[in-house]
Amino acid sequence: MQKLKEVIRILPERLKKLLEEINPELACDIQEIRVRADKPLVLVLKGASAFITYNGRISFILPHNAVAVRADEIEQIFNNACGYSVHSHLKNISQGFVTITGGHRVGIAGEAITEDGSIIGIKNITSLNVRIAREHKSSAEEVIKYIYTGSLNSLIIAGPPLSGKTTMLRDIARRLSGLSLSRYYKTVVVDERNEISASNLGNIQNDLGINTDVLSSYPKSEGILSALRSLSPDIIICDEVGFIKEVMAIEEGINSGVKFIVSVHASDKRELLSRPQSKRLIMSGAFDKVVLLKDANNPCRIKEIFEARNLEDEIRSGITDDCDMLDDRKLLYKP
Amino acid sequence: MIVICSMTGNYFTNRDYTRVKTIEELLLMIQIISTEIKFSRTPMDAIIEKLSRRKDFRHLDFITDCVEIMKTRSFPEAWKLTVEDSGFHNEERQLLLSLGANFGTSDVEGQLSNCELHKKLLENNLNNAREKCSKFGKLYTSLGVLGGFLIAVLVV
């Protein structure tokens, strides 16, 4: 409920009042608030879209009295999300999002402003998607035993949207730099979008443990190289990796003896082995294990764990089209 | 009677002088905002907070009030409320309201243009206020003293 309160702060008074009156049990299940100009307000609860009526009732079928959002309210929400400081968020806006206090991400859709082929801003904003960040302090309990098996391992955490990848990275950072593995590991979080740390004006709002350094708003590749140069980490954690520059930075780190825990988007093994980003990471040889998470209905729950070298072999042998053919014995874990 | 009339004259002189000083401080404030936006991309709430800690803004109490109100309300609301309550000359008040309405709602260039435009308008006001101050400053004081004498003579 506290997380929802942080989010509804940016909504206009009219919508704020409606959401404040939602049953607290239901409110805890809200994962996203989606607003579109002149369209009904959509709440995403456990992966399913729902609507809210003027009397505060939530319905999974569009009711005739569903609350709609006006175009001027979209502008107000956007300005509130930026803290009336659009100029401070230009880099993120051009990437399509703003991170608000509490680490919640507001996705932006509108008309792109381009210059020399790259997006430099967004105008005429038509919809916003507010994703509520959660902090589950036990989400990494299951995965932590695969990170340390006599020595530290490098790990890829894969999962579909809302499967809890960032939440899990946060808990891993907290545990590694705490005393979960009999040592206070020197942990560096390269937090390009400020979602892991929820850093705001130098104030790290999420608990990332006592021995964690946070590089906020750094481009991942530069953050990794900067951490390697100056922070002597045992382990580097970053979210949504996959560009060639980032993989190269990771390779440099692996050669310096640093371990990595990163996340990538992939709904299942087939996607994991066919998406260029995850494929590139697996093929880099830098990782020991790959953890595949379930889905939005089961956030932070492990679906499968693979040995990275087995996946690498599979990619090399080219049998990525039909994953059902893959040998189940290569799985380390299947609940 | 002479003292009261002299004080009234002084009041008018001081009012013009205070307006000049206020505009000078407002110009400095806009300059600081521009610099913060241009070089540090500082968010508006942090800029206002920084400004409120400055000791040299003797006539800009509204900034401190704005910081207080921002704890519970959004920046534009806080700005509007405190500027309207500031007691500034109407021309400066209108300029500050229009400046605040566009604060933080565009990219860096947009913000700098907004600051530049309002700086120019304020400079105009400053010239007028200075002219008025030098033209009527001594006149108000002299009129006050003489008026006092005149009333005293008439009464006696």
Tab-separated table of C-alpha atoms in Angstrom:
chain	number	residue	atom	x	y	z
A	1	MET	CA	0.000	0.000	0.000
A	2	GLN	CA	2.937	2.305	0.816
A	3	LYS	CA	4.332	1.737	-2.694
A	4	LEU	CA	0.957	2.608	-4.240
A	5	LYS	CA	0.862	5.801	-2.174
A	6	GLU	CA	4.260	6.811	-3.582
A	7	VAL	CA	2.868	6.361	-7.072
A	8	ILE	CA	-0.542	8.017	-6.761
A	9	ARG	CA	1.228	11.125	-5.505
A	10	ILE	CA	1.870	12.057	-9.143
A	11	LEU	CA	-1.779	11.651	-10.186
A	12	PRO	CA	-4.283	14.511	-10.398
A	13	GLU	CA	-6.467	14.969	-7.313
A	14	ARG	CA	-9.501	13.347	-8.969
A	15	LEU	CA	-7.691	10.077	-9.784
A	16	LYS	CA	-5.712	10.151	-6.550
A	17	LYS	CA	-8.921	10.150	-4.476
A	18	LEU	CA	-10.369	7.233	-6.447
A	19	LEU	CA	-7.279	5.069	-6.050
A	20	GLU	CA	-6.929	5.906	-2.363
A	21	GLU	CA	-10.350	4.382	-1.780
A	22	ILE	CA	-9.549	1.022	-3.348
A	23	ASN	CA	-9.697	-1.969	-1.017
A	24	PRO	CA	-6.151	-2.258	0.474
A	25	GLU	CA	-5.917	-5.969	-0.396
A	26	LEU	CA	-6.633	-5.254	-4.055
A	27	ALA	CA	-4.391	-2.196	-3.963
A	28	CYS	CA	-1.424	-4.397	-3.005
A	29	ASP	CA	-1.903	-6.394	-6.215
A	30	ILE	CA	-1.725	-3.391	-8.523
A	31	GLN	CA	1.361	-3.722	-10.707
A	32	GLU	CA	0.750	-0.961	-13.210
A	33	ILE	CA	-1.425	2.120	-13.680
A	34	ARG	CA	-1.924	2.925	-17.349
A	35	VAL	CA	-3.343	6.272	-18.437
A	36	ARG	CA	-4.221	7.207	-22.008
A	37	ALA	CA	-5.686	10.487	-23.222
A	38	ASP	CA	-9.492	10.285	-23.378
A	39	LYS	CA	-9.457	6.546	-22.657
A	40	PRO	CA	-10.393	4.579	-19.516
A	41	LEU	CA	-7.845	4.323	-16.737
A	42	VAL	CA	-6.406	0.802	-16.693
A	43	LEU	CA	-5.025	-0.940	-13.614
A	44	VAL	CA	-2.938	-4.065	-14.073
A	45	LEU	CA	-3.544	-6.548	-11.273
A	46	LYS	CA	-1.594	-9.810	-11.325
A	47	GLY	CA	-1.016	-9.416	-15.048
A	48	ALA	CA	-4.661	-8.756	-15.970
A	49	SER	CA	-6.052	-5.382	-17.068
A	50	ALA	CA	-8.898	-3.943	-15.024
A	51	PHE	CA	-10.933	-0.741	-15.006
A	52	ILE	CA	-12.156	1.450	-12.211
A	53	THR	CA	-15.631	2.976	-12.013
A	54	TYR	CA	-16.585	6.388	-10.637
A	55	ASN	CA	-17.739	4.712	-7.420
A	56	GLY	CA	-14.350	3.041	-6.948
A	57	ARG	CA	-15.367	-0.465	-8.051
A	58	ILE	CA	-12.754	-2.487	-9.961
A	59	SER	CA	-13.964	-4.502	-12.939
A	60	PHE	CA	-12.107	-6.791	-15.329
A	61	ILE	CA	-14.753	-6.118	-18.011
A	62	LEU	CA	-15.057	-2.548	-19.289
A	63	PRO	CA	-18.007	-1.017	-17.374
A	64	HIS	CA	-20.112	1.790	-18.882
A	65	ASN	CA	-19.056	4.152	-16.089
A	66	ALA	CA	-15.316	3.485	-16.268
A	67	VAL	CA	-13.158	6.449	-15.231
A	68	ALA	CA	-11.511	8.068	-18.259
A	69	VAL	CA	-8.391	10.215	-18.227
A	70	ARG	CA	-8.339	13.654	-19.850
A	71	ALA	CA	-5.480	14.843	-22.087
A	72	ASP	CA	-4.614	17.713	-19.703
A	73	GLU	CA	-4.338	15.186	-16.855
A	74	ILE	CA	-1.744	13.232	-18.839
A	75	GLU	CA	0.343	16.405	-19.082
A	76	GLN	CA	-0.074	17.014	-15.361
A	77	ILE	CA	0.971	13.449	-14.500
A	78	PHE	CA	3.996	13.754	-16.771
A	79	ASN	CA	5.077	17.054	-15.196
A	80	ASN	CA	4.541	15.652	-11.716
A	81	ALA	CA	6.576	12.569	-12.610
A	82	CYS	CA	9.403	14.859	-13.701
A	83	GLY	CA	8.992	16.924	-10.508
A	84	TYR	CA	8.345	19.905	-12.796
A	85	SER	CA	11.922	19.498	-13.985
A	86	VAL	CA	11.694	18.106	-17.500
A	87	HIS	CA	15.159	19.530	-18.185
A	88	SER	CA	16.642	17.194	-15.539
A	89	HIS	CA	15.164	14.040	-17.100
A	90	LEU	CA	15.826	14.598	-20.801
A	91	LYS	CA	18.098	11.597	-21.213
A	92	ASN	CA	15.568	9.232	-19.676
A	93	ILE	CA	12.637	10.861	-21.486
A	94	SER	CA	14.359	10.290	-24.803
A	95	GLN	CA	14.655	6.620	-23.812
A	96	GLY	CA	10.936	6.583	-23.051
A	97	PHE	CA	10.698	6.673	-19.280
A	98	VAL	CA	11.091	8.687	-16.093
A	99	THR	CA	11.891	7.157	-12.707
A	100	ILE	CA	10.022	8.722	-9.806
A	101	THR	CA	10.678	8.738	-6.055
A	102	GLY	CA	10.538	5.159	-4.808
A	103	GLY	CA	12.101	3.732	-7.988
A	104	HIS	CA	8.797	3.427	-9.850
A	105	ARG	CA	9.132	3.710	-13.605
A	106	VAL	CA	6.788	5.844	-15.699
A	107	GLY	CA	6.837	4.719	-19.332
A	108	ILE	CA	6.026	7.417	-21.894
A	109	ALA	CA	4.301	7.117	-25.264
A	110	GLY	CA	3.935	10.024	-27.652
A	111	GLU	CA	5.525	11.589	-30.689
A	112	ALA	CA	9.289	11.230	-30.925
A	113	ILE	CA	11.501	14.240	-31.590
A	114	THR	CA	14.428	13.034	-33.645
A	115	GLU	CA	17.731	14.562	-34.627
A	116	ASP	CA	20.228	12.814	-36.915
A	117	GLY	CA	18.232	9.623	-36.620
A	118	SER	CA	18.241	9.411	-32.849
A	119	ILE	CA	15.453	10.298	-30.438
A	120	ILE	CA	16.184	13.432	-28.423
A	121	GLY	CA	12.780	13.834	-26.792
A	122	ILE	CA	9.079	13.031	-26.799
A	123	LYS	CA	6.278	15.519	-27.442
A	124	ASN	CA	2.483	15.283	-27.567
A	125	ILE	CA	2.413	12.608	-24.891
A	126	THR	CA	-0.641	10.408	-25.294
A	127	SER	CA	-0.176	7.732	-22.672
A	128	LEU	CA	1.807	6.876	-19.581
A	129	ASN	CA	2.398	3.588	-17.841
A	130	VAL	CA	3.299	3.748	-14.175
A	131	ARG	CA	4.998	0.543	-13.033
A	132	ILE	CA	5.011	0.007	-9.310
A	133	ALA	CA	8.403	-1.165	-8.061
A	134	ARG	CA	8.307	-3.676	-5.221
A	135	GLU	CA	10.909	-4.420	-2.630
A	136	HIS	CA	10.590	-8.072	-1.606
A	137	LYS	CA	13.341	-8.625	0.916
A	138	SER	CA	13.237	-12.392	0.502
A	139	SER	CA	12.849	-12.635	-3.258
A	140	ALA	CA	16.425	-13.866	-3.789
A	141	GLU	CA	16.326	-16.509	-1.068
A	142	GLU	CA	15.975	-19.309	-3.598
A	143	VAL	CA	18.509	-18.009	-6.096
A	144	ILE	CA	21.262	-17.074	-3.668
A	145	LYS	CA	22.415	-20.694	-3.291
A	146	TYR	CA	23.196	-20.791	-7.018
A	147	ILE	CA	25.294	-17.632	-6.830
A	148	TYR	CA	27.673	-19.162	-4.330
A	149	THR	CA	28.664	-22.778	-4.875
A	150	GLY	CA	32.038	-22.875	-3.166
A	151	SER	CA	32.965	-19.771	-5.121
A	152	LEU	CA	30.972	-16.901	-6.590
A	153	ASN	CA	29.206	-17.473	-9.911
A	154	SER	CA	28.167	-15.054	-12.608
A	155	LEU	CA	24.466	-15.203	-13.264
A	156	ILE	CA	21.955	-14.147	-15.907
A	157	ILE	CA	18.442	-13.609	-14.594
A	158	ALA	CA	15.923	-13.869	-17.409
A	159	GLY	CA	12.191	-13.381	-17.290
A	160	PRO	CA	9.192	-11.762	-18.967
A	161	PRO	CA	8.091	-8.213	-18.013
A	162	LEU	CA	6.873	-7.931	-14.394
A	163	SER	CA	8.407	-11.281	-13.453
A	164	GLY	CA	10.471	-9.612	-10.720
A	165	LYS	CA	13.928	-9.395	-12.304
A	166	THR	CA	14.762	-5.970	-10.863
A	167	THR	CA	13.267	-6.862	-7.483
A	168	MET	CA	15.443	-9.951	-7.392
A	169	LEU	CA	18.598	-8.023	-8.358
A	170	ARG	CA	17.882	-5.618	-5.512
A	171	ASP	CA	17.603	-8.432	-2.977
A	172	ILE	CA	20.716	-10.143	-4.341
A	173	ALA	CA	22.706	-6.907	-3.879
A	174	ARG	CA	21.407	-6.595	-0.326
A	175	ARG	CA	22.280	-10.183	0.526
A	176	LEU	CA	25.714	-10.265	-1.090
A	177	SER	CA	26.861	-7.068	0.550
A	178	GLY	CA	25.267	-8.139	3.806
A	179	LEU	CA	26.381	-11.248	5.605
A	180	SER	CA	24.222	-13.776	3.726
A	181	LEU	CA	27.217	-15.613	2.271
A	182	SER	CA	29.564	-15.417	5.267
A	183	ARG	CA	31.338	-12.374	3.798
A	184	TYR	CA	30.492	-8.784	3.012
A	185	TYR	CA	31.069	-8.890	-0.731
A	186	LYS	CA	32.067	-5.596	-2.340
A	187	THR	CA	29.086	-5.076	-4.578
A	188	VAL	CA	28.616	-2.430	-7.256
A	189	VAL	CA	25.191	-1.724	-8.728
A	190	VAL	CA	25.317	-0.011	-12.121
A	191	ASP	CA	21.868	1.520	-12.134
A	192	GLU	CA	21.325	3.260	-15.457
A	193	ARG	CA	17.600	3.825	-14.917
A	194	ASN	CA	17.743	4.266	-11.134
A	195	GLU	CA	15.225	1.464	-10.751
A	196	ILE	CA	17.335	-0.822	-8.571
A	197	SER	CA	18.416	1.807	-6.073
A	198	ALA	CA	15.588	4.360	-6.556
A	199	SER	CA	18.312	6.956	-6.224
A	200	ASN	CA	17.025	10.517	-6.161
A	201	LEU	CA	19.370	13.499	-5.789
A	202	GLY	CA	22.012	11.290	-4.253
A	203	ASN	CA	19.598	9.693	-1.820
A	204	ILE	CA	19.475	5.892	-2.282
A	205	GLN	CA	15.943	4.992	-1.275
A	206	ASN	CA	16.087	1.202	-1.528
A	207	ASP	CA	18.123	-0.879	0.879
A	208	LEU	CA	20.970	-2.393	-1.132
A	209	GLY	CA	23.065	-3.601	1.786
A	210	ILE	CA	25.963	-2.162	3.680
A	211	ASN	CA	28.796	-2.876	1.246
A	212	THR	CA	27.196	-1.706	-2.004
A	213	ASP	CA	28.286	1.187	-4.188
A	214	VAL	CA	25.714	2.579	-6.583
A	215	LEU	CA	26.561	4.152	-9.915
A	216	SER	CA	23.322	5.979	-10.712
A	217	SER	CA	22.358	7.054	-14.224
A	218	TYR	CA	25.629	5.723	-15.662
A	219	PRO	CA	25.325	4.133	-19.093
A	220	LYS	CA	25.869	0.460	-18.264
A	221	SER	CA	29.047	-0.071	-20.290
A	222	GLU	CA	30.694	3.048	-18.862
A	223	GLY	CA	29.468	2.270	-15.357
A	224	ILE	CA	30.956	-1.224	-15.522
A	225	LEU	CA	34.316	0.086	-16.749
A	226	SER	CA	34.303	2.855	-14.157
A	227	ALA	CA	33.558	0.328	-11.384
A	228	LEU	CA	36.388	-1.912	-12.602
A	229	ARG	CA	38.821	0.999	-12.695
A	230	SER	CA	38.066	2.584	-9.381
A	231	LEU	CA	35.869	0.528	-7.050
A	232	SER	CA	37.566	-2.918	-7.026
A	233	PRO	CA	34.272	-4.828	-6.789
A	234	ASP	CA	33.802	-8.538	-6.123
A	235	ILE	CA	30.548	-8.464	-7.987
A	236	ILE	CA	28.777	-6.083	-10.359
A	237	ILE	CA	25.004	-6.045	-10.731
A	238	CYS	CA	23.077	-4.442	-13.577
A	239	ASP	CA	19.650	-4.559	-15.136
A	240	GLU	CA	18.625	-5.317	-18.728
A	241	VAL	CA	21.962	-5.896	-20.398
A	242	GLY	CA	22.610	-6.953	-23.968
A	243	PHE	CA	24.158	-4.289	-26.161
A	244	ILE	CA	27.510	-5.191	-27.639
A	245	LYS	CA	29.281	-2.389	-25.703
A	246	GLU	CA	27.868	-3.755	-22.453
A	247	VAL	CA	28.884	-7.329	-23.239
A	248	MET	CA	32.394	-6.109	-24.062
A	249	ALA	CA	32.572	-4.266	-20.739
A	250	ILE	CA	31.413	-7.439	-18.955
A	251	GLU	CA	34.073	-9.486	-20.727
A	252	GLU	CA	36.698	-7.040	-19.541
A	253	GLY	CA	35.393	-7.443	-16.005
A	254	ILE	CA	35.368	-11.229	-16.170
A	255	ASN	CA	39.011	-11.119	-17.255
A	256	SER	CA	39.746	-9.042	-14.160
A	257	GLY	CA	38.163	-11.677	-11.931
A	258	VAL	CA	34.941	-9.812	-11.208
A	259	LYS	CA	31.602	-11.657	-11.169
A	260	PHE	CA	28.433	-10.314	-12.744
A	261	ILE	CA	24.738	-10.665	-12.078
A	262	VAL	CA	22.624	-9.209	-14.862
A	263	SER	CA	19.046	-9.419	-16.055
A	264	VAL	CA	17.596	-9.832	-19.549
A	265	HIS	CA	14.109	-10.016	-21.025
A	266	ALA	CA	13.051	-13.524	-22.071
A	267	SER	CA	9.756	-15.304	-21.442
A	268	ASP	CA	11.008	-18.828	-22.011
A	269	LYS	CA	14.005	-20.851	-23.063
A	270	ARG	CA	13.234	-20.423	-26.733
A	271	GLU	CA	13.362	-16.621	-26.394
A	272	LEU	CA	16.433	-16.832	-24.214
A	273	LEU	CA	18.303	-18.733	-26.888
A	274	SER	CA	17.061	-16.713	-29.826
A	275	ARG	CA	17.058	-13.093	-28.622
A	276	PRO	CA	20.310	-11.430	-29.739
A	277	GLN	CA	20.875	-9.802	-26.341
A	278	SER	CA	20.643	-12.943	-24.227
A	279	LYS	CA	22.370	-15.023	-26.887
A	280	ARG	CA	25.275	-12.584	-26.931
A	281	LEU	CA	25.590	-12.748	-23.164
A	282	ILE	CA	25.494	-16.547	-23.071
A	283	MET	CA	27.977	-16.790	-25.934
A	284	SER	CA	30.375	-14.414	-24.174
A	285	GLY	CA	31.286	-17.315	-21.891
A	286	ALA	CA	31.241	-14.900	-18.996
A	287	PHE	CA	28.357	-16.505	-17.129
A	288	ASP	CA	28.025	-19.686	-15.116
A	289	LYS	CA	24.282	-20.018	-14.714
A	290	VAL	CA	21.057	-18.712	-16.190
A	291	VAL	CA	17.964	-18.334	-14.005
A	292	LEU	CA	14.635	-18.178	-15.824
A	293	LEU	CA	11.824	-16.590	-13.823
A	294	LYS	CA	8.127	-17.448	-14.094
A	295	ASP	CA	5.718	-14.635	-15.018
A	296	ALA	CA	3.779	-11.617	-13.764
A	297	ASN	CA	1.440	-13.853	-11.781
A	298	ASN	CA	4.365	-15.378	-9.903
A	299	PRO	CA	6.875	-12.572	-9.457
A	300	CYS	CA	10.383	-13.548	-8.323
A	301	ARG	CA	9.645	-17.273	-8.644
A	302	ILE	CA	12.163	-19.470	-10.446
A	303	LYS	CA	10.950	-21.471	-13.437
A	304	GLU	CA	14.221	-23.097	-14.437
A	305	ILE	CA	17.963	-22.815	-13.884
A	306	PHE	CA	20.447	-23.724	-16.602
A	307	GLU	CA	24.202	-24.142	-16.822
A	308	ALA	CA	25.304	-21.348	-19.172
A	309	ARG	CA	27.843	-23.575	-20.941
A	310	ASN	CA	25.083	-26.050	-21.867
A	311	LEU	CA	23.025	-23.243	-23.367
A	312	GLU	CA	26.136	-22.045	-25.173
A	313	ASP	CA	26.544	-25.534	-26.685
A	314	GLU	CA	22.918	-25.524	-27.750
A	315	ILE	CA	23.265	-22.157	-29.443
A	316	ARG	CA	26.420	-23.360	-31.209
A	317	SER	CA	24.749	-26.555	-32.362
A	318	GLY	CA	21.873	-24.434	-33.671
A	319	ILE	CA	19.004	-26.350	-32.088
A	320	THR	CA	17.260	-23.308	-30.721
A	321	ASP	CA	14.095	-23.589	-32.782
A	322	ASP	CA	12.547	-26.416	-30.897
A	323	CYS	CA	13.421	-26.161	-27.270
A	324	ASP	CA	11.222	-29.093	-26.306
A	325	MET	CA	13.893	-31.228	-27.876
A	326	LEU	CA	16.434	-30.021	-25.358
A	327	ASP	CA	17.649	-32.503	-22.866
A	328	ASP	CA	15.938	-32.023	-19.512
A	329	ARG	CA	18.994	-33.417	-17.756
A	330	LYS	CA	20.718	-30.121	-18.534
A	331	LEU	CA	18.337	-28.396	-16.180
A	332	LEU	CA	19.763	-27.752	-12.737
A	333	TYR	CA	16.405	-27.042	-11.232
A	334	LYS	CA	12.824	-27.616	-12.214
A	335	PRO	CA	10.140	-27.230	-9.584
B	1	MET	CA	3.357	66.875	12.607
B	2	ILE	CA	6.618	67.675	10.819
B	3	VAL	CA	8.043	64.293	11.886
B	4	ILE	CA	4.972	62.358	10.716
B	5	CYS	CA	4.963	64.053	7.315
B	6	SER	CA	8.745	63.511	6.927
B	7	MET	CA	8.276	59.829	7.734
B	8	THR	CA	5.520	59.569	5.131
B	9	GLY	CA	7.859	61.105	2.555
B	10	ASN	CA	10.581	58.652	3.586
B	11	TYR	CA	8.147	55.762	3.296
B	12	PHE	CA	7.523	56.551	-0.363
B	13	THR	CA	11.254	56.987	-1.015
B	14	ASN	CA	12.002	53.636	0.667
B	15	ARG	CA	9.227	51.901	-1.237
B	16	ASP	CA	10.845	52.812	-4.558
B	17	TYR	CA	14.311	51.945	-3.258
B	18	THR	CA	13.058	48.550	-2.000
B	19	ARG	CA	11.483	47.856	-5.390
B	20	VAL	CA	14.846	48.506	-7.090
B	21	LYS	CA	16.623	46.184	-4.656
B	22	THR	CA	13.930	43.501	-5.077
B	23	ILE	CA	14.228	43.555	-8.869
B	24	GLU	CA	18.028	43.342	-8.600
B	25	GLU	CA	17.678	40.262	-6.394
B	26	LEU	CA	15.097	38.738	-8.742
B	27	LEU	CA	17.506	39.184	-11.639
B	28	LEU	CA	20.238	37.446	-9.664
B	29	MET	CA	17.762	34.684	-8.786
B	30	ILE	CA	16.936	34.102	-12.471
B	31	GLN	CA	20.640	34.092	-13.301
B	32	ILE	CA	21.266	31.390	-10.676
B	33	ILE	CA	18.321	29.334	-11.944
B	34	SER	CA	19.643	29.563	-15.525
B	35	THR	CA	23.098	28.457	-14.432
B	36	GLU	CA	21.755	25.527	-12.414
B	37	ILE	CA	19.637	24.380	-15.353
B	38	LYS	CA	22.338	24.906	-17.948
B	39	PHE	CA	25.278	23.297	-16.214
B	40	SER	CA	23.821	20.848	-13.681
B	41	ARG	CA	20.299	20.087	-15.000
B	42	THR	CA	19.251	20.564	-11.369
B	43	PRO	CA	15.552	19.793	-10.690
B	44	MET	CA	13.377	22.758	-9.746
B	45	ASP	CA	12.764	21.676	-6.149
B	46	ALA	CA	16.505	21.443	-5.533
B	47	ILE	CA	17.095	24.847	-7.137
B	48	ILE	CA	14.424	26.499	-4.999
B	49	GLU	CA	15.822	24.790	-1.899
B	50	LYS	CA	19.310	26.100	-2.738
B	51	LEU	CA	17.965	29.610	-3.309
B	52	SER	CA	16.149	29.556	0.020
B	53	ARG	CA	19.461	29.006	1.813
B	54	ARG	CA	21.082	32.125	0.361
B	55	LYS	CA	21.600	34.936	2.830
B	56	ASP	CA	21.841	37.711	0.240
B	57	PHE	CA	18.180	37.524	-0.818
B	58	ARG	CA	16.855	39.946	1.794
B	59	HIS	CA	13.716	40.829	-0.150
B	60	LEU	CA	12.844	37.378	-1.487
B	61	ASP	CA	11.186	35.749	1.525
B	62	PHE	CA	8.690	34.132	-0.806
B	63	ILE	CA	11.335	31.527	-1.733
B	64	THR	CA	11.493	30.194	1.823
B	65	ASP	CA	7.686	30.087	1.956
B	66	CYS	CA	7.646	28.282	-1.394
B	67	VAL	CA	9.973	25.553	-0.031
B	68	GLU	CA	7.641	25.089	2.958
B	69	ILE	CA	4.513	24.788	0.796
B	70	MET	CA	6.278	22.426	-1.636
B	71	LYS	CA	6.384	19.858	1.155
B	72	THR	CA	2.667	19.309	0.682
B	73	ARG	CA	1.857	20.745	-2.734
B	74	SER	CA	3.311	20.685	-6.228
B	75	PHE	CA	5.926	23.226	-7.292
B	76	PRO	CA	3.646	25.332	-9.565
B	77	GLU	CA	0.966	25.587	-6.866
B	78	ALA	CA	3.506	26.565	-4.223
B	79	TRP	CA	5.126	29.126	-6.508
B	80	LYS	CA	1.774	30.701	-7.463
B	81	LEU	CA	0.568	30.919	-3.872
B	82	THR	CA	3.731	32.473	-2.512
B	83	VAL	CA	4.227	34.943	-5.375
B	84	GLU	CA	0.638	36.140	-5.056
B	85	ASP	CA	1.258	36.658	-1.338
B	86	SER	CA	4.691	38.231	-1.749
B	87	GLY	CA	3.634	41.876	-1.605
B	88	PHE	CA	5.764	42.699	-4.661
B	89	HIS	CA	4.820	45.478	-7.057
B	90	ASN	CA	2.091	44.223	-9.391
B	91	GLU	CA	4.365	44.256	-12.458
B	92	GLU	CA	6.975	42.029	-10.801
B	93	ARG	CA	4.268	39.758	-9.433
B	94	GLN	CA	2.797	39.187	-12.891
B	95	LEU	CA	6.249	38.526	-14.326
B	96	LEU	CA	7.072	36.003	-11.611
B	97	LEU	CA	3.750	34.217	-12.125
B	98	SER	CA	4.379	33.902	-15.842
B	99	LEU	CA	7.984	32.783	-15.188
B	100	GLY	CA	6.806	30.090	-12.757
B	101	ALA	CA	4.060	28.821	-15.053
B	102	ASN	CA	6.703	27.613	-17.509
B	103	PHE	CA	9.306	26.439	-15.010
B	104	GLY	CA	10.354	22.850	-15.472
B	105	THR	CA	7.936	22.004	-18.268
B	106	SER	CA	10.358	22.001	-21.199
B	107	ASP	CA	13.886	21.033	-22.177
B	108	VAL	CA	17.010	22.984	-21.220
B	109	GLU	CA	16.789	25.373	-24.169
B	110	GLY	CA	13.141	26.092	-23.428
B	111	GLN	CA	13.953	26.801	-19.801
B	112	LEU	CA	16.850	29.083	-20.651
B	113	SER	CA	14.686	31.023	-23.138
B	114	ASN	CA	11.990	31.372	-20.491
B	115	CYS	CA	14.577	32.737	-18.033
B	116	GLU	CA	16.114	35.032	-20.649
B	117	LEU	CA	12.759	36.514	-21.652
B	118	HIS	CA	11.788	37.256	-18.064
B	119	LYS	CA	15.228	38.623	-17.322
B	120	LYS	CA	14.846	41.122	-20.152
B	121	LEU	CA	11.392	42.166	-18.940
B	122	LEU	CA	12.665	42.546	-15.389
B	123	GLU	CA	15.617	44.630	-16.604
B	124	ASN	CA	13.089	46.963	-18.190
B	125	ASN	CA	11.242	47.202	-14.895
B	126	LEU	CA	14.540	47.835	-13.128
B	127	ASN	CA	15.395	50.757	-15.395
B	128	ASN	CA	11.980	52.309	-14.821
B	129	ALA	CA	12.175	51.743	-11.078
B	130	ARG	CA	15.680	53.253	-10.870
B	131	GLU	CA	14.583	56.271	-12.882
B	132	LYS	CA	11.559	56.755	-10.656
B	133	CYS	CA	13.688	56.299	-7.570
B	134	SER	CA	16.251	58.941	-8.560
B	135	LYS	CA	13.571	61.310	-9.893
B	136	PHE	CA	11.147	61.196	-7.006
B	137	GLY	CA	13.297	59.897	-4.161
B	138	LYS	CA	14.479	63.282	-2.869
B	139	LEU	CA	11.200	64.901	-3.905
B	140	TYR	CA	9.169	62.628	-1.594
B	141	THR	CA	11.442	63.403	1.357
B	142	SER	CA	11.422	67.166	0.704
B	143	LEU	CA	7.672	67.187	0.124
B	144	GLY	CA	7.178	65.301	3.374
B	145	VAL	CA	9.247	67.818	5.392
B	146	LEU	CA	7.749	70.873	3.679
B	147	GLY	CA	4.219	69.473	3.916
B	148	GLY	CA	4.829	68.940	7.627
B	149	PHE	CA	5.934	72.535	8.069
B	150	LEU	CA	2.968	73.813	6.084
B	151	ILE	CA	0.460	71.865	8.143
B	152	ALA	CA	2.213	72.962	11.343
B	153	VAL	CA	2.030	76.635	10.292
B	154	LEU	CA	-1.630	76.275	9.276
B	155	VAL	CA	-2.546	74.562	12.528
B	156	VAL	CA	-0.676	77.084	14.674
